[in-house]
Amino acid sequence: MTALLVTNIGELVTWDDDRPILNDAAFVVDGGKIAWFGQRNEAPSADAVRDVGGAAVIPGFVDSHTHLVFAGDRSAEFEARMTGQPYEAGGIRTTVAATRAATDEHLAANVARHLAEMRAQGTTTVEIKSGYGLTTHDEARSLAIAQQFTQETTFLGAHVVPAETEIAAYVELVTGEMLERCAPYARWIDVFCEDGAFGADESRAVLEAGIAAGLLPRIHANQLGLGPGVRLAAELGAPADHCTFLSDADIAAVVESGIVIGLLPGVEFSTRQPYPDARKLLDAGVTVSLATDCNPGSSYTSSMPFCIAVAVRDMNMSPREALWSATKGGAASLRIDDVGHLGVGAKADFAVLNAPSYVHLAYRPGVPLVVG
Ligand SMILES: [Zn+2]
């Protein structure tokens, strides 16, 4: 095995307990893992050396919430929304129709294209949901495609109720035949718990069926208003994403349960919804993750640096908190401990920035700072 020394790092973010951020640092990669890190002048020798010329190096981003298996484009719907016109496009169902009509090859190529965008912007771990198939066949093939690209696959048959279908019959399908076909391709099960999608009882039925089938629960909760989603998540110990609207009682339940709250600033940006107050969650001691929610309807960004910039500017996070949430926070949401940090034993998933400090991720919004 060849060891690589990465050195002349102006600022190294490791999130190690004792030395979370070091200046004038170096680290050694051996067998794809971090074997050593510390001050540059104390570095051991290695077979190969990469001098990054004083750049900042951060853990690769962990994007814990994406919907990459889709076809089609909803730019007209976005334009209508941004020009204040009421839009009549069918929202998620527009994407469902395009996804059902697409070939497996087309869907896989679309995932690959978006993952390439993500990698170029520093993302090294990605969760991918189904949810634009909404038939047993189309959900199963969506997950089979997602599984070609990541281990973090999520069955989201309960995204919306398909047109001309009764909710009770659809929940029966999602928790029965569809779950049985999809579970082999998924690690997680998810539900969109919201008025107009799935209520508390239906969401509980979906998640409990998934748990019984060996999947881990997570949830889309409290995106469009106050609701039961986040308290259901707290009860089940499930990470809860969106959480734009939380009452004080909701936050108390989150603190009590210790669940991870996933904030998705691209959604509020792209829908002109109010931003959640991350400060309130952080001050209460909640573990917060940041993710893109990359999808063609409500947040069509693949950029974690963009999400960090918005979280700092509009959700009252410090640059350091936002970077932690986009890396180690994402890993906490996905319950994996060897990514999202650069401590000894972690995967050598890192990003070199064309900047002296990680602070530039928020300080220079929209600038492509990740160089590799
Ligand atoms: Zn989502």
Short mmCIF file of C-alpha atoms and ligand atoms in Angstrom, two decimals:
data_model
loop_
_atom_site.label_atom_id
_atom_site.label_comp_id
_atom_site.label_asym_id
_atom_site.label_seq_id
_atom_site.Cartn_x
_atom_site.Cartn_y
_atom_site.Cartn_z
CA MET A 1 0.00 0.00 0.00
CA THR A 2 1.31 3.43 -0.95
CA ALA A 3 1.12 6.15 1.67
CA LEU A 4 0.44 9.72 0.53
CA LEU A 5 1.47 12.79 2.54
CA VAL A 6 -0.75 15.83 1.93
CA THR A 7 1.18 18.79 3.26
CA ASN A 8 1.56 22.58 3.39
CA ILE A 9 -2.09 22.88 4.46
CA GLY A 10 -2.80 26.44 5.61
CA GLU A 11 -5.88 25.36 7.56
CA LEU A 12 -6.93 21.75 8.12
CA VAL A 13 -10.40 20.97 9.45
CA THR A 14 -10.47 17.52 11.07
CA TRP A 15 -13.27 17.86 13.68
CA ASP A 16 -11.02 15.84 15.98
CA ASP A 17 -12.03 16.38 19.62
CA ASP A 18 -8.68 17.80 20.68
CA ARG A 19 -7.53 19.46 17.46
CA PRO A 20 -10.62 20.25 15.35
CA ILE A 21 -8.82 22.87 13.24
CA LEU A 22 -5.03 23.11 12.70
CA ASN A 23 -2.86 25.62 10.89
CA ASP A 24 0.30 24.75 8.95
CA ALA A 25 -0.76 21.12 8.96
CA ALA A 26 -0.37 17.85 7.08
CA PHE A 27 -1.95 14.39 7.00
CA VAL A 28 -1.08 10.94 5.73
CA VAL A 29 -3.45 8.73 3.72
CA ASP A 30 -2.83 5.00 3.78
CA GLY A 31 -5.19 2.38 2.40
CA GLY A 32 -7.78 5.05 1.67
CA LYS A 33 -7.92 6.16 5.31
CA ILE A 34 -6.38 8.93 7.38
CA ALA A 35 -3.37 7.31 9.08
CA TRP A 36 -1.91 10.43 10.73
CA PHE A 37 -2.52 14.18 10.94
CA GLY A 38 -0.71 16.97 12.74
CA GLN A 39 1.73 19.85 12.31
CA ARG A 40 3.54 19.91 8.99
CA ASN A 41 7.00 19.93 10.56
CA GLU A 42 6.19 16.74 12.48
CA ALA A 43 4.90 14.77 9.49
CA PRO A 44 6.28 11.27 8.90
CA SER A 45 7.73 10.44 5.50
CA ALA A 46 5.53 8.79 2.88
CA ASP A 47 5.81 7.23 -0.57
CA ALA A 48 4.28 10.24 -2.31
CA VAL A 49 3.76 13.91 -1.40
CA ARG A 50 1.06 16.39 -2.40
CA ASP A 51 1.86 20.02 -1.53
CA VAL A 52 -1.36 22.08 -1.51
CA GLY A 53 0.46 25.41 -1.27
CA GLY A 54 -1.13 26.81 1.87
CA ALA A 55 -4.73 25.97 0.90
CA ALA A 56 -7.45 25.04 3.35
CA VAL A 57 -8.48 21.36 3.42
CA ILE A 58 -11.87 20.25 4.76
CA PRO A 59 -13.69 16.93 5.11
CA GLY A 60 -15.72 16.08 1.97
CA PHE A 61 -19.34 17.18 2.28
CA VAL A 62 -21.97 14.62 3.31
CA ASP A 63 -25.17 15.45 1.44
CA SER A 64 -27.71 13.57 3.52
CA HIS A 65 -30.86 14.43 1.52
CA THR A 66 -31.25 14.30 -2.28
CA HIS A 67 -33.80 13.14 -4.85
CA LEU A 68 -31.53 12.39 -7.80
CA VAL A 69 -33.49 9.66 -9.58
CA PHE A 70 -35.72 11.73 -11.84
CA ALA A 71 -36.24 12.88 -15.40
CA GLY A 72 -37.53 16.15 -16.82
CA ASP A 73 -37.21 19.82 -15.99
CA ARG A 74 -39.41 22.23 -14.05
CA SER A 75 -37.75 25.54 -14.90
CA ALA A 76 -41.06 26.95 -16.21
CA GLU A 77 -42.66 26.26 -12.83
CA PHE A 78 -39.73 27.97 -11.10
CA GLU A 79 -39.94 30.97 -13.40
CA ALA A 80 -43.69 31.30 -12.76
CA ARG A 81 -43.07 31.17 -9.01
CA MET A 82 -40.32 33.78 -9.17
CA THR A 83 -42.42 36.14 -11.28
CA GLY A 84 -45.27 35.92 -8.79
CA GLN A 85 -47.65 34.12 -11.13
CA PRO A 86 -49.79 31.34 -9.81
CA TYR A 87 -48.57 28.16 -11.43
CA GLU A 88 -50.68 25.24 -12.43
CA ALA A 89 -47.96 22.76 -13.19
CA GLY A 90 -48.56 19.52 -11.37
CA GLY A 91 -45.52 19.84 -9.09
CA ILE A 92 -44.11 16.47 -8.05
CA ARG A 93 -46.54 14.69 -10.38
CA THR A 94 -44.94 16.40 -13.40
CA THR A 95 -41.64 14.78 -12.46
CA VAL A 96 -43.37 11.46 -11.77
CA ALA A 97 -44.75 11.36 -15.33
CA ALA A 98 -41.34 12.17 -16.84
CA THR A 99 -39.56 9.65 -14.60
CA ARG A 100 -41.97 6.81 -15.43
CA ALA A 101 -41.49 7.51 -19.14
CA ALA A 102 -37.66 7.50 -18.95
CA THR A 103 -35.45 4.48 -19.57
CA ASP A 104 -33.21 3.05 -16.85
CA GLU A 105 -30.20 4.25 -18.87
CA HIS A 106 -31.52 7.80 -19.00
CA LEU A 107 -32.26 7.86 -15.26
CA ALA A 108 -28.82 6.45 -14.40
CA ALA A 109 -27.10 8.97 -16.66
CA ASN A 110 -29.00 11.77 -14.95
CA VAL A 111 -27.87 10.55 -11.51
CA ALA A 112 -24.27 10.32 -12.75
CA ARG A 113 -24.39 13.86 -14.17
CA HIS A 114 -25.65 15.33 -10.89
CA LEU A 115 -23.14 13.34 -8.84
CA ALA A 116 -20.34 14.71 -11.02
CA GLU A 117 -21.57 18.24 -10.26
CA MET A 118 -21.58 17.38 -6.57
CA ARG A 119 -18.10 15.88 -6.57
CA ALA A 120 -16.74 18.98 -8.33
CA GLN A 121 -18.15 21.01 -5.43
CA GLY A 122 -16.61 18.88 -2.69
CA THR A 123 -19.33 16.34 -1.90
CA THR A 124 -18.05 12.82 -1.27
CA THR A 125 -21.05 11.06 0.34
CA VAL A 126 -24.61 11.31 -1.01
CA GLU A 127 -27.94 9.89 0.12
CA ILE A 128 -30.40 9.30 -2.75
CA LYS A 129 -34.16 8.81 -2.42
CA SER A 130 -36.71 7.25 -4.73
CA GLY A 131 -40.13 8.92 -4.84
CA TYR A 132 -40.80 9.86 -8.46
CA GLY A 133 -41.99 6.41 -9.48
CA LEU A 134 -44.93 5.81 -7.13
CA THR A 135 -45.62 2.36 -8.60
CA THR A 136 -44.00 -0.81 -7.32
CA HIS A 137 -42.09 -1.22 -10.58
CA ASP A 138 -40.91 2.39 -10.84
CA GLU A 139 -39.95 2.74 -7.16
CA ALA A 140 -37.98 -0.52 -7.25
CA ARG A 141 -36.10 0.43 -10.42
CA SER A 142 -35.41 3.94 -9.04
CA LEU A 143 -33.78 2.37 -5.97
CA ALA A 144 -31.88 -0.21 -8.02
CA ILE A 145 -30.42 2.71 -10.02
CA ALA A 146 -29.63 4.72 -6.88
CA GLN A 147 -27.88 1.69 -5.39
CA GLN A 148 -25.44 1.67 -8.31
CA PHE A 149 -24.11 4.96 -6.94
CA THR A 150 -24.43 4.93 -3.14
CA GLN A 151 -25.12 2.69 -0.15
CA GLU A 152 -27.29 5.45 1.33
CA THR A 153 -30.51 4.71 -0.55
CA THR A 154 -33.92 5.69 0.77
CA PHE A 155 -37.33 4.28 -0.18
CA LEU A 156 -39.72 7.24 -0.50
CA GLY A 157 -42.74 5.61 -2.07
CA ALA A 158 -44.73 7.81 0.33
CA HIS A 159 -43.70 11.05 -1.40
CA VAL A 160 -47.17 12.01 -2.62
CA VAL A 161 -50.33 10.06 -3.31
CA PRO A 162 -50.46 9.42 -7.07
CA ALA A 163 -53.28 11.05 -9.05
CA GLU A 164 -56.62 9.27 -8.94
CA THR A 165 -55.59 7.06 -6.03
CA GLU A 166 -57.19 6.85 -2.60
CA ILE A 167 -54.71 7.54 0.20
CA ALA A 168 -55.71 4.46 2.22
CA ALA A 169 -55.22 2.17 -0.77
CA TYR A 170 -51.89 3.81 -1.58
CA VAL A 171 -50.59 3.45 2.00
CA GLU A 172 -51.56 -0.22 1.83
CA LEU A 173 -49.51 -0.58 -1.36
CA VAL A 174 -46.50 1.33 0.03
CA THR A 175 -46.47 -0.71 3.24
CA GLY A 176 -47.17 -3.99 1.45
CA GLU A 177 -46.12 -5.10 -2.01
CA MET A 178 -44.09 -1.97 -2.83
CA LEU A 179 -42.09 -2.16 0.42
CA GLU A 180 -41.40 -5.84 -0.15
CA ARG A 181 -39.97 -5.16 -3.62
CA CYS A 182 -38.04 -2.02 -2.59
CA ALA A 183 -36.56 -3.02 0.77
CA PRO A 184 -33.67 -5.05 -0.74
CA TYR A 185 -32.43 -1.91 -2.49
CA ALA A 186 -32.81 0.52 0.43
CA ARG A 187 -31.16 1.29 3.77
CA TRP A 188 -33.74 3.89 4.80
CA ILE A 189 -37.49 4.49 4.59
CA ASP A 190 -38.88 8.02 4.36
CA VAL A 191 -42.30 9.70 4.26
CA PHE A 192 -43.47 13.21 3.38
CA CYS A 193 -45.52 14.05 6.49
CA GLU A 194 -47.40 17.22 5.56
CA ASP A 195 -50.90 18.51 4.88
CA GLY A 196 -51.66 17.44 1.31
CA ALA A 197 -49.26 14.49 1.49
CA PHE A 198 -49.37 12.01 4.41
CA GLY A 199 -50.83 12.67 7.88
CA ALA A 200 -49.55 11.49 11.25
CA ASP A 201 -51.30 8.10 11.19
CA GLU A 202 -50.32 7.30 7.61
CA SER A 203 -46.73 8.43 8.21
CA ARG A 204 -46.48 6.24 11.28
CA ALA A 205 -47.86 3.26 9.35
CA VAL A 206 -45.29 3.77 6.57
CA LEU A 207 -42.31 4.14 8.90
CA GLU A 208 -43.31 1.27 11.19
CA ALA A 209 -43.76 -1.04 8.20
CA GLY A 210 -40.31 -0.01 6.98
CA ILE A 211 -38.76 -0.64 10.40
CA ALA A 212 -40.40 -4.08 10.49
CA ALA A 213 -38.79 -4.77 7.09
CA GLY A 214 -35.36 -3.87 8.47
CA LEU A 215 -35.10 -0.30 7.18
CA LEU A 216 -34.11 2.77 9.19
CA PRO A 217 -36.70 5.55 9.43
CA ARG A 218 -36.26 9.20 8.39
CA ILE A 219 -38.89 11.81 7.63
CA HIS A 220 -39.78 14.97 5.70
CA ALA A 221 -41.40 17.00 8.48
CA ASN A 222 -42.81 20.46 9.23
CA GLN A 223 -41.83 21.96 5.86
CA LEU A 224 -44.93 23.98 5.05
CA GLY A 225 -46.31 24.56 8.53
CA LEU A 226 -46.49 23.24 12.06
CA GLY A 227 -47.49 19.59 12.17
CA PRO A 228 -47.04 16.19 13.78
CA GLY A 229 -44.02 15.06 11.71
CA VAL A 230 -41.20 16.14 13.99
CA ARG A 231 -42.82 14.67 17.10
CA LEU A 232 -43.32 11.35 15.28
CA ALA A 233 -39.62 11.49 14.36
CA ALA A 234 -38.68 12.13 17.98
CA GLU A 235 -40.79 9.18 19.10
CA LEU A 236 -39.21 6.83 16.53
CA GLY A 237 -35.67 8.22 16.94
CA ALA A 238 -35.64 9.17 13.25
CA PRO A 239 -33.69 12.05 11.66
CA ALA A 240 -36.19 14.75 10.61
CA ASP A 241 -35.49 16.95 7.59
CA HIS A 242 -36.91 20.37 6.60
CA CYS A 243 -38.29 21.46 10.02
CA THR A 244 -38.89 24.98 8.76
CA PHE A 245 -41.70 25.41 11.28
CA LEU A 246 -41.07 24.17 14.84
CA SER A 247 -42.89 25.10 18.04
CA ASP A 248 -41.07 25.34 21.38
CA ALA A 249 -42.70 22.01 22.32
CA ASP A 250 -41.34 20.47 19.10
CA ILE A 251 -37.82 21.68 19.94
CA ALA A 252 -38.14 20.28 23.46
CA ALA A 253 -39.13 16.90 21.98
CA VAL A 254 -36.15 17.03 19.61
CA VAL A 255 -33.75 17.82 22.47
CA GLU A 256 -35.22 15.07 24.62
CA SER A 257 -34.92 12.44 21.86
CA GLY A 258 -31.53 13.54 20.54
CA ILE A 259 -32.62 13.19 16.89
CA VAL A 260 -30.72 14.99 14.11
CA ILE A 261 -32.56 17.86 12.41
CA GLY A 262 -31.73 18.32 8.73
CA LEU A 263 -32.02 21.87 7.41
CA LEU A 264 -32.30 22.38 3.65
CA PRO A 265 -31.67 26.07 2.86
CA GLY A 266 -31.98 25.55 -0.91
CA VAL A 267 -35.68 24.86 -0.44
CA GLU A 268 -36.48 28.13 1.29
CA PHE A 269 -34.27 29.94 -1.23
CA SER A 270 -36.02 28.37 -4.22
CA THR A 271 -39.58 28.67 -2.93
CA ARG A 272 -39.32 32.03 -1.11
CA GLN A 273 -40.48 30.40 2.10
CA PRO A 274 -39.22 31.83 5.39
CA TYR A 275 -35.97 30.27 6.64
CA PRO A 276 -35.88 28.14 9.79
CA ASP A 277 -33.95 29.65 12.69
CA ALA A 278 -30.98 27.33 13.04
CA ARG A 279 -29.70 29.47 15.92
CA LYS A 280 -32.63 28.43 18.09
CA LEU A 281 -31.90 24.74 17.45
CA LEU A 282 -28.15 25.07 17.98
CA ASP A 283 -28.60 27.05 21.21
CA ALA A 284 -30.88 24.28 22.47
CA GLY A 285 -28.09 21.75 21.80
CA VAL A 286 -29.67 20.07 18.77
CA THR A 287 -27.47 18.24 16.23
CA VAL A 288 -28.12 19.94 12.89
CA SER A 289 -27.24 18.64 9.42
CA LEU A 290 -27.26 20.67 6.20
CA ALA A 291 -28.12 19.14 2.82
CA THR A 292 -29.10 20.26 -0.68
CA ASP A 293 -32.43 18.38 -1.07
CA CYS A 294 -31.36 18.37 -4.74
CA ASN A 295 -34.58 17.85 -6.73
CA PRO A 296 -36.08 19.41 -9.86
CA GLY A 297 -38.99 21.11 -8.09
CA SER A 298 -38.19 22.86 -4.84
CA SER A 299 -34.36 23.00 -4.64
CA TYR A 300 -32.46 22.33 -7.83
CA THR A 301 -28.97 22.95 -6.46
CA SER A 302 -26.24 20.33 -6.15
CA SER A 303 -23.96 22.70 -4.24
CA MET A 304 -23.16 22.24 -0.56
CA PRO A 305 -21.05 25.46 -0.56
CA PHE A 306 -24.17 27.32 -1.71
CA CYS A 307 -26.18 25.78 1.14
CA ILE A 308 -23.47 26.77 3.63
CA ALA A 309 -23.51 30.37 2.38
CA VAL A 310 -27.29 30.61 2.67
CA ALA A 311 -27.33 28.93 6.10
CA VAL A 312 -24.81 31.47 7.37
CA ARG A 313 -26.49 34.46 5.77
CA ASP A 314 -30.13 33.63 6.42
CA MET A 315 -30.37 30.92 9.10
CA ASN A 316 -28.06 32.49 11.69
CA MET A 317 -25.39 29.79 11.62
CA SER A 318 -21.72 30.69 12.04
CA PRO A 319 -19.42 29.60 9.18
CA ARG A 320 -17.93 26.97 11.48
CA GLU A 321 -21.32 25.59 12.51
CA ALA A 322 -22.48 25.47 8.89
CA LEU A 323 -19.36 23.56 7.79
CA TRP A 324 -19.76 21.11 10.69
CA SER A 325 -23.41 20.53 9.78
CA ALA A 326 -22.52 19.98 6.09
CA THR A 327 -19.89 17.38 7.00
CA LYS A 328 -20.05 15.71 10.40
CA GLY A 329 -23.70 16.68 10.85
CA GLY A 330 -24.57 14.92 7.57
CA ALA A 331 -22.70 11.83 8.74
CA ALA A 332 -24.65 11.93 12.04
CA SER A 333 -27.90 12.13 10.08
CA LEU A 334 -26.89 9.05 8.07
CA ARG A 335 -25.44 7.28 11.12
CA ILE A 336 -22.03 6.70 9.57
CA ASP A 337 -18.92 7.59 11.53
CA ASP A 338 -16.03 7.25 9.07
CA VAL A 339 -16.97 10.21 6.84
CA GLY A 340 -17.57 13.91 7.50
CA HIS A 341 -14.33 14.26 9.48
CA LEU A 342 -10.61 13.70 8.95
CA GLY A 343 -9.61 12.07 12.22
CA VAL A 344 -7.36 8.99 12.24
CA GLY A 345 -9.28 6.05 10.78
CA ALA A 346 -11.71 8.18 8.76
CA LYS A 347 -12.07 7.67 5.03
CA ALA A 348 -9.70 10.00 3.17
CA ASP A 349 -12.66 11.92 1.69
CA PHE A 350 -11.47 15.51 1.65
CA ALA A 351 -11.72 18.70 -0.40
CA VAL A 352 -8.94 21.20 -1.10
CA LEU A 353 -10.14 24.79 -1.32
CA ASN A 354 -8.68 27.57 -3.44
CA ALA A 355 -8.77 29.68 -0.26
CA PRO A 356 -6.77 30.04 2.96
CA SER A 357 -9.75 29.23 5.21
CA TYR A 358 -13.05 27.34 5.18
CA VAL A 359 -14.68 30.67 6.09
CA HIS A 360 -14.41 31.56 2.39
CA LEU A 361 -17.18 29.04 1.64
CA ALA A 362 -19.67 31.54 3.07
CA TYR A 363 -17.58 34.69 2.58
CA ARG A 364 -17.30 34.15 -1.21
CA PRO A 365 -20.75 32.82 -2.16
CA GLY A 366 -21.14 31.44 -5.67
CA VAL A 367 -17.38 31.19 -6.26
CA PRO A 368 -16.12 27.70 -7.21
CA LEU A 369 -13.53 27.27 -4.44
CA VAL A 370 -13.20 23.48 -4.42
CA VAL A 371 -10.18 22.42 -6.44
CA GLY A 372 -10.06 18.72 -5.66
ZN ZN B 1 -36.76 15.99 0.13
#
